[in-house]
Tab-separated table of C-alpha atoms and ligand atoms in Angstrom:
chain	number	residue	atom	x	y	z
A	19	MET	CA	-10.014	43.043	2.741
A	20	ILE	CA	-12.217	42.329	5.822
A	21	VAL	CA	-15.093	41.418	3.326
A	22	ALA	CA	-13.540	38.167	2.147
A	23	GLU	CA	-13.177	37.131	5.693
A	24	ASP	CA	-16.753	37.858	6.047
A	25	MET	CA	-17.667	35.859	3.223
A	26	LEU	CA	-15.370	32.774	4.438
A	27	ALA	CA	-16.973	33.445	8.045
A	28	ALA	CA	-20.456	33.479	6.628
A	29	ALA	CA	-19.902	29.969	5.205
A	30	ILE	CA	-18.396	28.759	8.288
A	31	CYS	CA	-20.847	30.287	10.687
A	32	SER	CA	-23.770	28.777	8.610
A	33	THR	CA	-22.058	25.379	8.737
A	34	LEU	CA	-21.833	25.395	12.367
A	35	ALA	CA	-25.520	26.317	12.224
A	36	GLY	CA	-26.296	23.289	10.207
A	37	ILE	CA	-27.200	25.133	6.972
A	38	VAL	CA	-24.101	24.650	4.827
A	39	VAL	CA	-21.189	22.270	5.520
A	40	ILE	CA	-18.297	24.053	4.007
A	41	ALA	CA	-16.179	20.695	4.114
A	42	VAL	CA	-18.727	19.192	1.785
A	43	ALA	CA	-18.433	22.092	-0.497
A	44	TYR	CA	-14.711	21.436	-0.644
A	45	ASP	CA	-15.236	17.643	-1.190
A	46	ASN	CA	-17.319	18.741	-4.342
A	47	GLU	CA	-14.362	20.477	-5.502
A	48	ALA	CA	-15.674	23.738	-4.210
A	49	ARG	CA	-18.352	23.803	-6.877
A	50	ASP	CA	-21.045	24.853	-4.517
A	51	LEU	CA	-19.096	27.340	-2.619
A	52	GLN	CA	-20.560	30.460	-4.410
A	53	GLY	CA	-24.009	29.094	-3.913
A	54	ALA	CA	-23.403	28.286	-0.370
A	55	LEU	CA	-22.065	31.693	0.263
A	56	ARG	CA	-24.935	33.321	-1.367
A	57	ARG	CA	-27.335	31.374	0.641
A	58	VAL	CA	-25.783	32.108	3.823
A	59	ARG	CA	-25.101	35.865	3.360
A	60	SER	CA	-28.411	36.716	4.990
A	61	LEU	CA	-28.180	34.256	7.716
A	62	ASN	CA	-24.647	35.202	8.559
A	63	ASP	CA	-24.777	38.486	10.395
A	64	GLU	CA	-26.053	37.291	13.775
A	65	LEU	CA	-23.750	34.134	13.689
A	66	HIS	CA	-20.785	35.839	12.626
A	67	THR	CA	-20.839	38.582	15.266
A	68	LYS	CA	-21.319	35.839	17.819
A	69	LEU	CA	-18.108	34.101	16.568
A	70	GLY	CA	-15.829	36.985	15.783
A	71	HIS	CA	-12.768	36.852	13.457
A	72	ASP	CA	-10.469	35.001	15.646
A	73	THR	CA	-12.863	32.078	15.787
A	74	VAL	CA	-13.275	32.269	12.050
A	75	ARG	CA	-9.457	32.189	11.592
A	76	GLN	CA	-9.337	29.107	13.988
A	77	ILE	CA	-11.812	27.372	11.925
A	78	ILE	CA	-10.168	28.160	8.598
A	79	GLU	CA	-6.954	26.920	10.241
A	80	ALA	CA	-8.626	23.717	11.339
A	81	LEU	CA	-9.874	22.820	7.771
A	82	ASP	CA	-8.151	19.507	6.585
A	83	GLU	CA	-7.561	20.883	2.943
A	84	PRO	CA	-5.105	23.578	1.935
A	85	LEU	CA	-6.797	26.852	1.495
A	86	LEU	CA	-5.693	30.363	0.402
A	87	VAL	CA	-7.317	33.662	-0.617
A	88	ILE	CA	-5.182	35.627	-2.979
A	89	GLU	CA	-5.198	39.119	-4.117
A	90	ARG	CA	-5.221	40.381	-7.711
A	91	ASP	CA	-1.336	40.730	-7.703
A	92	LEU	CA	-1.021	37.119	-6.367
A	93	THR	CA	-0.247	38.351	-2.813
A	94	VAL	CA	-1.394	35.982	-0.173
A	95	HIS	CA	-4.363	37.443	1.775
A	96	ARG	CA	-5.258	34.563	3.861
A	97	VAL	CA	-3.609	30.963	4.156
A	98	ASN	CA	-4.276	28.099	6.564
A	99	GLU	CA	-1.984	25.634	8.225
A	100	LYS	CA	-2.432	22.862	5.744
A	101	ALA	CA	-1.360	25.239	2.917
A	102	ARG	CA	1.392	26.866	4.832
A	103	THR	CA	2.893	23.385	5.356
A	104	LEU	CA	2.421	22.187	1.745
A	105	LEU	CA	4.020	25.522	0.260
A	106	GLY	CA	6.867	25.482	2.662
A	107	GLY	CA	5.931	28.333	4.956
A	108	VAL	CA	3.974	30.922	3.073
A	109	PHE	CA	2.484	33.799	5.152
A	110	GLU	CA	-0.022	36.299	4.590
A	111	GLY	CA	1.438	39.433	2.720
A	112	GLU	CA	3.794	37.294	0.688
A	113	ALA	CA	3.912	36.711	-3.252
A	114	LEU	CA	2.260	33.186	-3.979
A	115	PRO	CA	4.478	32.427	-6.908
A	116	MET	CA	7.592	32.602	-4.636
A	117	PHE	CA	6.060	29.394	-2.802
A	118	LEU	CA	3.849	27.817	-5.214
A	119	ARG	CA	6.760	26.832	-7.717
A	120	GLN	CA	4.308	25.435	-10.350
A	121	PRO	CA	4.165	27.522	-13.357
A	122	GLY	CA	1.000	25.768	-14.550
A	123	ALA	CA	-0.782	26.442	-11.093
A	124	VAL	CA	0.352	30.318	-11.122
A	125	GLU	CA	-0.821	30.554	-14.463
A	126	ALA	CA	-4.139	29.129	-13.766
A	127	ILE	CA	-4.601	31.422	-10.789
A	128	ARG	CA	-3.492	34.431	-13.127
A	129	SER	CA	-6.200	33.398	-15.650
A	130	VAL	CA	-9.092	33.329	-13.011
A	131	VAL	CA	-7.779	36.959	-12.188
A	132	GLU	CA	-7.978	37.932	-15.816
A	133	SER	CA	-11.159	36.035	-16.927
A	134	GLY	CA	-13.069	36.018	-13.596
A	135	ARG	CA	-13.876	32.388	-14.516
A	136	PRO	CA	-13.061	29.234	-12.146
A	137	THR	CA	-10.435	26.799	-13.099
A	138	GLU	CA	-8.978	23.459	-11.930
A	139	ARG	CA	-5.570	22.099	-12.625
A	140	GLU	CA	-3.546	19.002	-11.438
A	141	VAL	CA	-0.277	19.769	-9.670
A	142	GLN	CA	2.479	17.559	-8.576
A	143	PHE	CA	4.881	18.147	-5.840
A	144	LEU	CA	8.110	15.974	-5.541
A	145	THR	CA	9.701	17.141	-2.385
A	146	PRO	CA	9.635	16.349	0.564
A	147	VAL	CA	7.517	13.433	-0.769
A	148	GLU	CA	5.718	12.942	-4.011
A	149	ALA	CA	2.144	14.423	-3.744
A	150	HIS	CA	-0.435	15.205	-6.248
A	151	TYR	CA	-3.266	17.667	-5.812
A	152	ILE	CA	-6.166	19.096	-7.776
A	153	LEU	CA	-5.863	22.956	-7.436
A	154	GLY	CA	-9.016	24.875	-7.788
A	155	ALA	CA	-9.359	28.667	-8.207
A	156	ARG	CA	-12.331	30.858	-8.371
A	157	PRO	CA	-13.188	34.530	-7.730
A	158	LEU	CA	-14.822	35.236	-4.331
A	159	GLU	CA	-18.176	36.676	-5.590
A	160	GLY	CA	-18.638	40.244	-4.843
A	161	GLU	CA	-14.892	40.836	-3.713
A	162	ASP	CA	-13.028	42.878	-6.175
A	163	GLY	CA	-10.355	40.582	-7.409
A	164	LEU	CA	-9.999	38.370	-4.323
A	165	ILE	CA	-9.479	34.662	-5.486
A	166	LEU	CA	-10.061	31.486	-3.406
A	167	VAL	CA	-7.740	28.728	-3.988
A	168	TRP	CA	-8.066	25.403	-2.658
A	169	MET	CA	-6.332	22.094	-3.052
A	170	ARG	CA	-7.405	18.440	-2.900
A	171	ASP	CA	-5.070	15.608	-2.096
A	172	ILE	CA	-5.352	12.949	-4.793
A	173	THR	CA	-1.968	11.323	-4.225
A	174	LYS	CA	-3.398	8.043	-3.208
A	175	ALA	CA	-5.531	7.750	-6.300
A	176	ARG	CA	-2.494	8.570	-8.508
A	177	LEU	CA	-0.084	6.186	-6.820
A	178	THR	CA	-2.731	3.504	-7.073
A	179	ASP	CA	-3.335	4.195	-10.747
A	180	ARG	CA	0.435	3.868	-11.304
A	181	MET	CA	0.807	0.650	-9.311
A	182	ARG	CA	-2.066	-0.934	-11.484
A	183	VAL	CA	-0.200	0.204	-14.660
A	184	ASP	CA	3.090	-1.278	-13.285
A	185	PHE	CA	1.409	-4.360	-12.243
A	186	ILE	CA	-0.022	-5.207	-15.544
A	187	ALA	CA	3.347	-4.526	-17.336
A	188	ASN	CA	5.032	-6.801	-14.624
A	189	VAL	CA	2.545	-9.584	-15.290
A	190	SER	CA	2.959	-9.202	-18.969
A	191	HIS	CA	6.759	-9.381	-18.677
A	192	GLU	CA	6.633	-12.245	-16.264
A	193	LEU	CA	4.517	-14.325	-18.670
A	194	ARG	CA	6.232	-13.303	-21.779
A	195	THR	CA	9.628	-14.374	-20.678
A	196	PRO	CA	8.724	-17.997	-20.177
A	197	LEU	CA	6.505	-18.009	-23.214
A	198	ALA	CA	9.507	-16.865	-25.368
A	199	THR	CA	11.499	-19.684	-23.989
A	200	LEU	CA	8.903	-22.203	-24.775
A	201	ILE	CA	8.459	-20.814	-28.450
A	202	GLY	CA	12.237	-20.865	-28.870
A	203	PHE	CA	12.688	-24.681	-27.756
A	204	ILE	CA	9.419	-25.713	-29.879
A	205	GLU	CA	11.050	-24.174	-32.993
A	206	THR	CA	14.387	-25.790	-32.202
A	207	LEU	CA	12.658	-29.104	-31.767
A	208	GLN	CA	10.791	-28.650	-34.894
A	209	GLY	CA	13.993	-27.685	-36.873
A	210	PRO	CA	17.654	-28.013	-36.038
A	211	ALA	CA	17.210	-30.505	-33.157
A	212	ALA	CA	14.517	-32.475	-34.640
A	213	LYS	CA	16.406	-35.671	-34.641
A	214	ASP	CA	18.630	-35.047	-31.526
A	215	GLU	CA	17.512	-37.392	-28.902
A	216	ALA	CA	19.622	-35.929	-26.103
A	217	ALA	CA	18.949	-32.409	-26.853
A	218	ARG	CA	15.113	-33.130	-26.841
A	219	THR	CA	15.156	-34.649	-23.560
A	220	ARG	CA	17.036	-31.714	-22.091
A	221	PHE	CA	14.685	-29.258	-23.904
A	222	LEU	CA	11.543	-30.971	-22.939
A	223	LYS	CA	12.683	-30.686	-19.157
A	224	ILE	CA	13.247	-27.139	-19.492
A	225	MET	CA	9.979	-26.482	-21.315
A	226	SER	CA	8.018	-28.428	-18.686
A	227	ASP	CA	9.675	-26.431	-15.993
A	228	GLU	CA	8.867	-23.144	-17.626
A	229	ALA	CA	5.310	-23.988	-18.394
A	230	SER	CA	4.957	-25.163	-14.633
A	231	ARG	CA	6.264	-21.693	-13.574
A	232	MET	CA	3.795	-20.093	-15.862
A	233	ALA	CA	0.964	-22.092	-14.256
A	234	ARG	CA	2.205	-21.177	-10.745
A	235	LEU	CA	2.426	-17.546	-11.615
A	236	ILE	CA	-1.314	-17.608	-12.794
A	237	ASP	CA	-2.068	-19.738	-9.656
A	238	ASP	CA	-0.261	-17.004	-7.558
A	239	LEU	CA	-1.927	-14.071	-9.217
A	240	LEU	CA	-5.496	-15.724	-8.900
A	241	SER	CA	-4.613	-16.298	-5.009
A	242	LEU	CA	-3.590	-12.908	-4.645
A	243	SER	CA	-6.469	-11.271	-6.187
A	244	ARG	CA	-8.983	-13.701	-4.181
A	245	ILE	CA	-7.064	-12.670	-0.954
A	246	GLU	CA	-7.221	-9.085	-1.734
A	247	MET	CA	-10.993	-9.373	-2.380
A	248	ASP	CA	-11.900	-10.674	1.001
A	249	LYS	CA	-9.245	-8.872	2.834
A	250	HIS	CA	-11.496	-6.757	4.937
A	251	VAL	CA	-13.539	-9.916	6.075
A	252	ARG	CA	-11.717	-11.188	9.186
A	253	PRO	CA	-11.603	-14.902	9.325
A	254	SER	CA	-13.827	-16.271	12.197
A	255	THR	CA	-13.082	-20.075	12.363
A	256	PRO	CA	-11.065	-21.624	15.319
A	257	LEU	CA	-7.978	-23.554	14.198
A	258	ASP	CA	-5.724	-25.839	16.082
A	259	VAL	CA	-2.298	-25.098	14.603
A	260	ARG	CA	-0.462	-27.796	16.398
A	261	PRO	CA	-1.484	-30.740	14.099
A	262	LEU	CA	-1.147	-28.530	11.159
A	263	LEU	CA	2.511	-27.646	11.797
A	264	SER	CA	3.342	-31.409	12.623
A	265	GLN	CA	1.784	-32.411	9.120
A	266	MET	CA	3.673	-29.647	7.264
A	267	GLY	CA	6.854	-30.734	8.923
A	268	GLN	CA	6.496	-34.416	8.193
A	269	SER	CA	5.571	-33.831	4.523
A	270	TYR	CA	8.593	-31.515	3.901
A	271	ALA	CA	10.918	-33.957	5.943
A	272	VAL	CA	10.868	-36.551	3.179
A	273	ARG	CA	11.459	-33.820	0.337
A	274	LEU	CA	14.371	-32.382	2.340
A	275	GLU	CA	15.992	-35.823	2.873
A	276	ALA	CA	16.965	-35.956	-0.850
A	277	ASP	CA	18.947	-32.815	-0.542
A	278	ASN	CA	20.674	-33.889	2.570
A	279	ARG	CA	18.655	-31.564	4.633
A	280	PHE	CA	16.392	-31.642	7.658
A	281	ILE	CA	13.470	-29.891	9.362
A	282	ASN	CA	13.562	-29.089	13.111
A	283	LEU	CA	10.240	-28.900	14.633
A	284	ARG	CA	9.918	-26.669	17.900
A	285	ILE	CA	6.215	-26.891	18.748
A	286	PRO	CA	5.356	-26.546	22.406
A	287	GLU	CA	3.197	-29.581	24.035
A	288	SER	CA	0.098	-27.344	24.043
A	289	LEU	CA	-0.904	-24.273	22.174
A	290	PRO	CA	-4.281	-22.218	22.319
A	291	ARG	CA	-6.466	-22.345	19.199
A	292	VAL	CA	-6.267	-19.407	16.892
A	293	ILE	CA	-8.788	-17.573	14.716
A	294	ALA	CA	-7.699	-18.542	11.231
A	295	ASP	CA	-8.487	-19.720	7.661
A	296	ARG	CA	-6.955	-23.229	7.579
A	297	ASP	CA	-6.071	-23.026	3.801
A	298	GLN	CA	-4.590	-19.724	4.014
A	299	VAL	CA	-2.378	-20.522	6.760
A	300	LEU	CA	-1.310	-23.655	4.922
A	301	GLN	CA	-0.518	-21.477	2.105
A	302	VAL	CA	1.632	-19.093	4.149
A	303	LEU	CA	3.565	-22.058	5.710
A	304	HIS	CA	4.052	-23.624	2.261
A	305	ASN	CA	5.335	-20.224	0.800
A	306	LEU	CA	7.626	-19.612	3.821
A	307	ILE	CA	9.160	-23.288	3.826
A	308	SER	CA	9.506	-23.176	0.102
A	309	ASN	CA	11.629	-20.153	0.432
A	310	ALA	CA	13.541	-21.525	3.154
A	311	ILE	CA	14.354	-24.357	0.808
A	312	LYS	CA	14.927	-22.417	-2.335
A	313	TYR	CA	17.354	-19.793	-0.659
A	314	GLY	CA	18.897	-22.239	2.074
A	315	ARG	CA	21.845	-24.288	1.634
A	316	SER	CA	22.256	-27.875	0.924
A	317	GLY	CA	23.231	-29.804	4.126
A	318	THR	CA	21.577	-27.321	6.467
A	319	GLY	CA	18.455	-27.314	8.678
A	320	ILE	CA	15.135	-25.602	8.455
A	321	THR	CA	13.544	-24.667	11.809
A	322	LEU	CA	9.682	-24.556	11.954
A	323	GLU	CA	8.776	-23.007	15.333
A	324	ALA	CA	5.524	-21.864	17.202
A	325	ALA	CA	5.200	-20.013	20.638
A	326	ILE	CA	2.643	-18.087	22.466
A	327	GLN	CA	3.258	-14.494	22.322
A	328	PRO	CA	1.654	-12.561	25.078
A	329	GLY	CA	0.277	-8.912	24.353
A	330	THR	CA	2.322	-5.957	25.629
A	331	PHE	CA	-0.210	-5.138	28.222
A	332	PRO	CA	-2.535	-7.627	29.901
A	333	SER	CA	-5.548	-6.327	28.127
A	334	ASP	CA	-3.775	-6.931	24.600
A	335	PRO	CA	-4.805	-10.031	22.765
A	336	VAL	CA	-2.502	-12.973	22.797
A	337	HIS	CA	-1.063	-14.460	19.749
A	338	VAL	CA	0.644	-17.638	18.393
A	339	ARG	CA	3.820	-16.756	16.737
A	340	ILE	CA	4.858	-19.196	14.005
A	341	SER	CA	8.478	-18.877	12.471
A	342	VAL	CA	10.486	-20.342	9.826
A	343	THR	CA	14.319	-20.041	9.908
A	344	ASP	CA	16.678	-21.117	7.387
A	345	GLU	CA	20.551	-21.215	7.292
A	346	GLY	CA	20.973	-19.583	3.823
A	347	GLU	CA	22.877	-16.676	2.552
A	348	GLY	CA	20.550	-14.107	4.255
A	349	ILE	CA	19.282	-10.875	2.863
A	350	THR	CA	20.898	-7.366	2.949
A	351	PRO	CA	19.114	-4.987	5.181
A	352	GLU	CA	18.234	-2.522	2.391
A	353	ASN	CA	16.342	-5.386	0.572
A	354	LEU	CA	14.350	-6.356	3.570
A	355	PRO	CA	11.457	-3.835	3.569
A	356	ARG	CA	10.893	-4.479	-0.108
A	357	LEU	CA	10.603	-8.268	-0.073
A	358	THR	CA	6.794	-8.425	0.183
A	359	GLU	CA	6.220	-6.040	-2.883
A	360	ARG	CA	4.842	-7.994	-5.829
A	361	PHE	CA	7.543	-9.317	-8.166
A	362	TYR	CA	10.382	-7.854	-5.946
A	363	ARG	CA	13.330	-10.244	-5.880
A	364	VAL	CA	16.817	-9.600	-4.676
A	365	ASP	CA	18.301	-11.957	-7.382
A	366	SER	CA	15.723	-12.311	-10.249
A	367	ALA	CA	17.646	-14.877	-12.216
A	368	ARG	CA	18.083	-17.063	-9.134
A	369	SER	CA	14.392	-16.849	-8.116
A	370	ARG	CA	13.371	-17.691	-11.815
A	371	LYS	CA	15.740	-20.679	-11.934
A	372	MET	CA	14.389	-21.932	-8.684
A	373	GLY	CA	10.892	-21.824	-10.288
A	374	GLY	CA	9.808	-18.600	-8.138
A	375	THR	CA	7.120	-16.281	-9.136
A	376	GLY	CA	8.091	-13.227	-7.127
A	377	LEU	CA	4.569	-13.365	-5.438
A	378	GLY	CA	5.177	-15.653	-2.466
A	379	LEU	CA	5.757	-13.137	0.198
A	380	ALA	CA	3.231	-10.594	-1.240
A	381	ILE	CA	0.561	-13.406	-0.672
A	382	VAL	CA	2.013	-14.079	2.704
A	383	LYS	CA	1.821	-10.269	3.739
A	384	HIS	CA	-1.991	-9.990	2.577
A	385	ILE	CA	-3.057	-13.286	4.286
A	386	VAL	CA	-1.461	-12.240	7.614
A	387	GLU	CA	-2.883	-8.692	7.364
A	388	ARG	CA	-6.387	-10.224	6.829
A	389	HIS	CA	-5.759	-12.189	10.003
A	390	ARG	CA	-4.821	-8.928	11.820
A	391	GLY	CA	-1.499	-10.513	12.573
A	392	GLU	CA	1.929	-9.336	12.168
A	393	LEU	CA	4.658	-10.249	9.752
A	394	THR	CA	8.452	-9.742	10.420
A	395	ILE	CA	11.414	-10.666	8.434
A	396	GLU	CA	14.932	-10.931	10.036
A	397	SER	CA	17.973	-11.762	8.309
A	398	ARG	CA	21.824	-11.805	8.745
A	399	LEU	CA	24.043	-12.118	5.760
A	400	GLY	CA	25.845	-15.428	5.749
A	401	VAL	CA	23.955	-16.492	8.845
A	402	GLY	CA	20.225	-17.043	7.648
A	403	THR	CA	16.715	-15.623	7.526
A	404	THR	CA	13.810	-16.002	9.887
A	405	VAL	CA	10.241	-14.971	8.669
A	406	ALA	CA	7.552	-15.036	11.509
A	407	PHE	CA	3.970	-14.263	11.634
A	408	THR	CA	1.425	-14.128	14.297
A	409	LEU	CA	-2.266	-15.193	14.621
A	410	PRO	CA	-4.703	-14.060	17.242
A	411	VAL	CA	-5.767	-16.606	19.831
A	412	LEU	CA	-9.395	-17.444	19.942
A	413	PRO	CA	-10.347	-14.995	22.822
A	414	ALA	CA	-12.443	-17.414	25.052
A	415	GLU	CA	-9.466	-20.050	24.695
A	416	ASP	CA	-6.705	-17.955	26.142
A	417	ASN	CA	-6.392	-20.469	28.844
A	418	ALA	CA	-8.039	-23.525	27.105
A	419	ILE	CA	-4.909	-24.930	25.785
A	420	SER	CA	-5.062	-27.597	23.205
A	421	ALA	CA	-2.549	-30.554	23.756
B	523	LIG	P1	10.166	-15.758	-5.091
B	523	LIG	O1	8.997	-16.534	-5.991
B	523	LIG	O2	11.127	-14.989	-5.990
B	523	LIG	O3	10.774	-16.704	-4.155
B	523	LIG	P2	8.990	-14.372	-2.975
B	523	LIG	O4	7.976	-13.235	-2.787
B	523	LIG	O5	8.538	-15.496	-2.137
B	523	LIG	O6	9.231	-14.758	-4.495
B	523	LIG	O7	10.214	-13.777	-2.382
B	523	LIG	C1	10.793	-12.679	-2.739
B	523	LIG	C2	12.130	-12.572	-2.773
B	523	LIG	O8	12.634	-12.405	-1.384
B	523	LIG	C3	12.980	-13.649	-3.433
B	523	LIG	O9	13.271	-13.598	-4.696
B	523	LIG	C4	14.261	-13.598	-2.553
B	523	LIG	O10	15.172	-12.814	-3.167
B	523	LIG	C5	13.939	-13.236	-1.207
B	523	LIG	N1	13.655	-14.179	-0.178
B	523	LIG	C6	12.581	-14.652	0.233
B	523	LIG	N2	12.794	-15.550	1.242
B	523	LIG	C7	14.187	-15.753	1.379
B	523	LIG	C8	14.965	-16.366	2.224
B	523	LIG	N3	14.354	-17.422	3.201
B	523	LIG	N4	16.279	-16.226	2.115
B	523	LIG	C9	16.765	-15.255	1.214
B	523	LIG	N5	16.018	-14.600	0.391
B	523	LIG	C10	14.867	-14.707	0.508
């Protein structure tokens, strides 16, 4: 069985010689592997003797994709570390079907043994975490019955596909609900309640709220896609957050008064300027303060705070940390990590009743990520919630503080 190793060794040696890159062959779903092997066979000998089997073994081990060489009876002839980890500790000399518990995949490898023709199949693993792979198998040319099996991780692509499908389903559902309400009330006003003045006033208020929520949902969806589009472009403009925070505080103070509530502003006398997109920072503040109002309690205060946050080490960038704290019911720990997912709500009915779209925190997360800042949500049931985000300070201004 040394011959198969020679074949692999040949490809790898030549890779090192700059003639064939075996990794590229794998990226191309191993389509070119046979050709590569053929081309390098003649160039192999000298390099191979130089490298030796141990080196070849190390190189195979170092490959980033799971790789196996299988014998006709499906005994493992050669396996690298990635494949061993994926298949739960399979070693050379063991029967592959004992480890590759995927009837479709085993069948595919058998078909290669029988037909001598290459094949590919998608396989899915559910434990320890969900993972999707394309498994490819092809005979090693000139080697009696030896099969090369390789696997390419496509988990990310599959999960993204699923997220996209879920997202479209969620958007349709979110729009259909208020639309159904509107249609229902229009029909009622045209029919049974046509002459009921009191009902008309009440229904029109509900219809107006639902229509506004639909409009907000569309606005939020557009915001989210715009933010995602330029997420890789870091903001570059300097921003003085002090006046921005004061303005925000003042404009919300008026609205809160009506509900017997108030806003505490804790902003230091001076703050360095940050690198940030003004409109996006306003949007983050608006979303966080709106949530503090929606999920806070009547008669309680909301605190808007800003502070300088030094880096862990002197060379780390300095940030300004801005936080919004409410004295609402709080959020249970198991819900905290999911709040920034699109349309995730702890209490959907309550969120809808308050005119929420379920996208507010998803927008906040994306904006903060675009600014290379950090978002944290801390909450205690019955006490309240603090949502904080950081923005990097303009480097040259670390010490030039605005007052
Ligand atoms: P929504 O439009 O539903 O408010 P968000 O994305 O802004 O959407 O928030 C997602 C969910 O997180 C809300 O539905 C709510 O359950 C929870 N949440 C957000 N902020 C707070 C808060 N300050 N206190 C309690 N729960 C909150």
